[in-house]
CSV table of C-alpha atoms in Angstrom, one decimal:
chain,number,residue,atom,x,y,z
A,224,UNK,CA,63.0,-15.3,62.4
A,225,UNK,CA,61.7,-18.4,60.5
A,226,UNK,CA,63.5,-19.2,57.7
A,227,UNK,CA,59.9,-20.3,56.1
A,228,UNK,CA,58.3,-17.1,57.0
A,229,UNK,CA,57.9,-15.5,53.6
A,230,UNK,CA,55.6,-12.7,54.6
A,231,UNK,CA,58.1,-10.8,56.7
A,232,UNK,CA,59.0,-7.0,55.8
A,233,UNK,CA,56.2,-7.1,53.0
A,234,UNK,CA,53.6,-4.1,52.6
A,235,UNK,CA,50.6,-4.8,51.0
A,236,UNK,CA,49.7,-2.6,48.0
A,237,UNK,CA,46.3,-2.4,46.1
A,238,UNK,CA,45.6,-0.2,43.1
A,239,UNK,CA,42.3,0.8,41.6
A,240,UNK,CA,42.0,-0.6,38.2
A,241,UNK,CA,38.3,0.6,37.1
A,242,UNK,CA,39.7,4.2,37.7
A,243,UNK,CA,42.9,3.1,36.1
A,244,UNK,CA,41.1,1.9,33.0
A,245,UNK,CA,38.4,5.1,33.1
A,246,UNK,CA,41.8,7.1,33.4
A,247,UNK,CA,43.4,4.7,30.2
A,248,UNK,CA,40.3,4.9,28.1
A,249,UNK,CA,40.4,9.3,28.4
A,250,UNK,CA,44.0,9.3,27.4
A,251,UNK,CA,43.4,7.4,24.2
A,252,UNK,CA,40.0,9.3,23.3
A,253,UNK,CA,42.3,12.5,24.1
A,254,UNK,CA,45.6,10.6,21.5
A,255,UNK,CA,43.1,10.5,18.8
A,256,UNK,CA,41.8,13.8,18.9
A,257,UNK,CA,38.7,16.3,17.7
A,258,UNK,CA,39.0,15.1,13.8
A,259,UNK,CA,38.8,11.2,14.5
A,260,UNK,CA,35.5,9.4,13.7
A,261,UNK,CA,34.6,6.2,15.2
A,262,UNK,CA,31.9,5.7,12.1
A,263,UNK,CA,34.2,6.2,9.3
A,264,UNK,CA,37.1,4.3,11.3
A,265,UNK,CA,34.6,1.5,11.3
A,266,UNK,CA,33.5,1.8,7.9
A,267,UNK,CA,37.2,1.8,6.5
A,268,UNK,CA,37.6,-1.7,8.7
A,269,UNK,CA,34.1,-2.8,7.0
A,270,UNK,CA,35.5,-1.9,3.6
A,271,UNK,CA,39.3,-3.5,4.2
A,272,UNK,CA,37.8,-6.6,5.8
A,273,UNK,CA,35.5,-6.9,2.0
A,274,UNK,CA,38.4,-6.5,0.4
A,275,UNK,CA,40.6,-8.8,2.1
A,276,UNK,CA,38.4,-12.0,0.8
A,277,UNK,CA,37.2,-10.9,-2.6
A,278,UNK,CA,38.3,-12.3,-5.4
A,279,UNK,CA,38.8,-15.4,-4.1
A,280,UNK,CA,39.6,-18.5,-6.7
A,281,UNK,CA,36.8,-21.7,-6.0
A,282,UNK,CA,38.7,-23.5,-3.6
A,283,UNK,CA,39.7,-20.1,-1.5
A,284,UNK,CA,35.9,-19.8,-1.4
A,285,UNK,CA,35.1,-23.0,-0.2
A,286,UNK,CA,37.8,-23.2,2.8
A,287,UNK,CA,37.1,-19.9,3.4
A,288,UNK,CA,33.3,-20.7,3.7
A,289,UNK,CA,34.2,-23.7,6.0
A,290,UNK,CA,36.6,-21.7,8.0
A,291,UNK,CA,33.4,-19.4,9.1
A,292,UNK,CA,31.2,-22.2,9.4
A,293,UNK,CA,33.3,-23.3,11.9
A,294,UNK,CA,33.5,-20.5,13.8
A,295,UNK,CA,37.1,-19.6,13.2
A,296,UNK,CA,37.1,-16.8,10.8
A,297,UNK,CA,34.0,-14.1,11.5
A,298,UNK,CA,31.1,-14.1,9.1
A,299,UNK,CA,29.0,-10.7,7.8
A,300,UNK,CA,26.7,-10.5,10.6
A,301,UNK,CA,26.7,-7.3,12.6
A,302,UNK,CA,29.2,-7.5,14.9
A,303,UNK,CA,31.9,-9.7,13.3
A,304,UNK,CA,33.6,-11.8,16.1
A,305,UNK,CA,34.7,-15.4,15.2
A,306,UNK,CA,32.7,-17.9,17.7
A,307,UNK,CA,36.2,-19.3,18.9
């Protein structure tokens, strides 16, 4: 055998991952249950996310306002995802 050979006595192995993640997705639809809703979930986020920067003091404001402009913290468009 050569010592360099690597490759001996492995078996390959593959595994489906789009049926893995289909198979993920069902089990955490299935955790949450009949009573949760995706709207009000997302409206309680909407709602925490407001309150989290009100009330801010001038200068919170301002690096707040540059910290959006810049892409690092998300605006309030649709969709809220920072750019970076």
């Amino acid at each position: 055998m050569n010592q360099h050979d690597n490759t001996t006595g492995l078996v390959p192995f593959t595994i489906d991952l789009t049926f893995e993640e289909a198979r993920r997705r069902a089990e955490v639809v299935t955790a949450l249950g009949p009573s949760w809703d995706p709207v009000a979930a997302l409206e309680g986020e909407n709602a925490a996310y407001a309150l989290l920067y009100s009330g801010l003091d001038a200068e919170q404001q301002r690096t707040y306002d540059l910290l959006v402009a810049a892409g690092v913290l998300p605006g309030e468009e649709p969709g809220r995802a920072a750019a970076h």
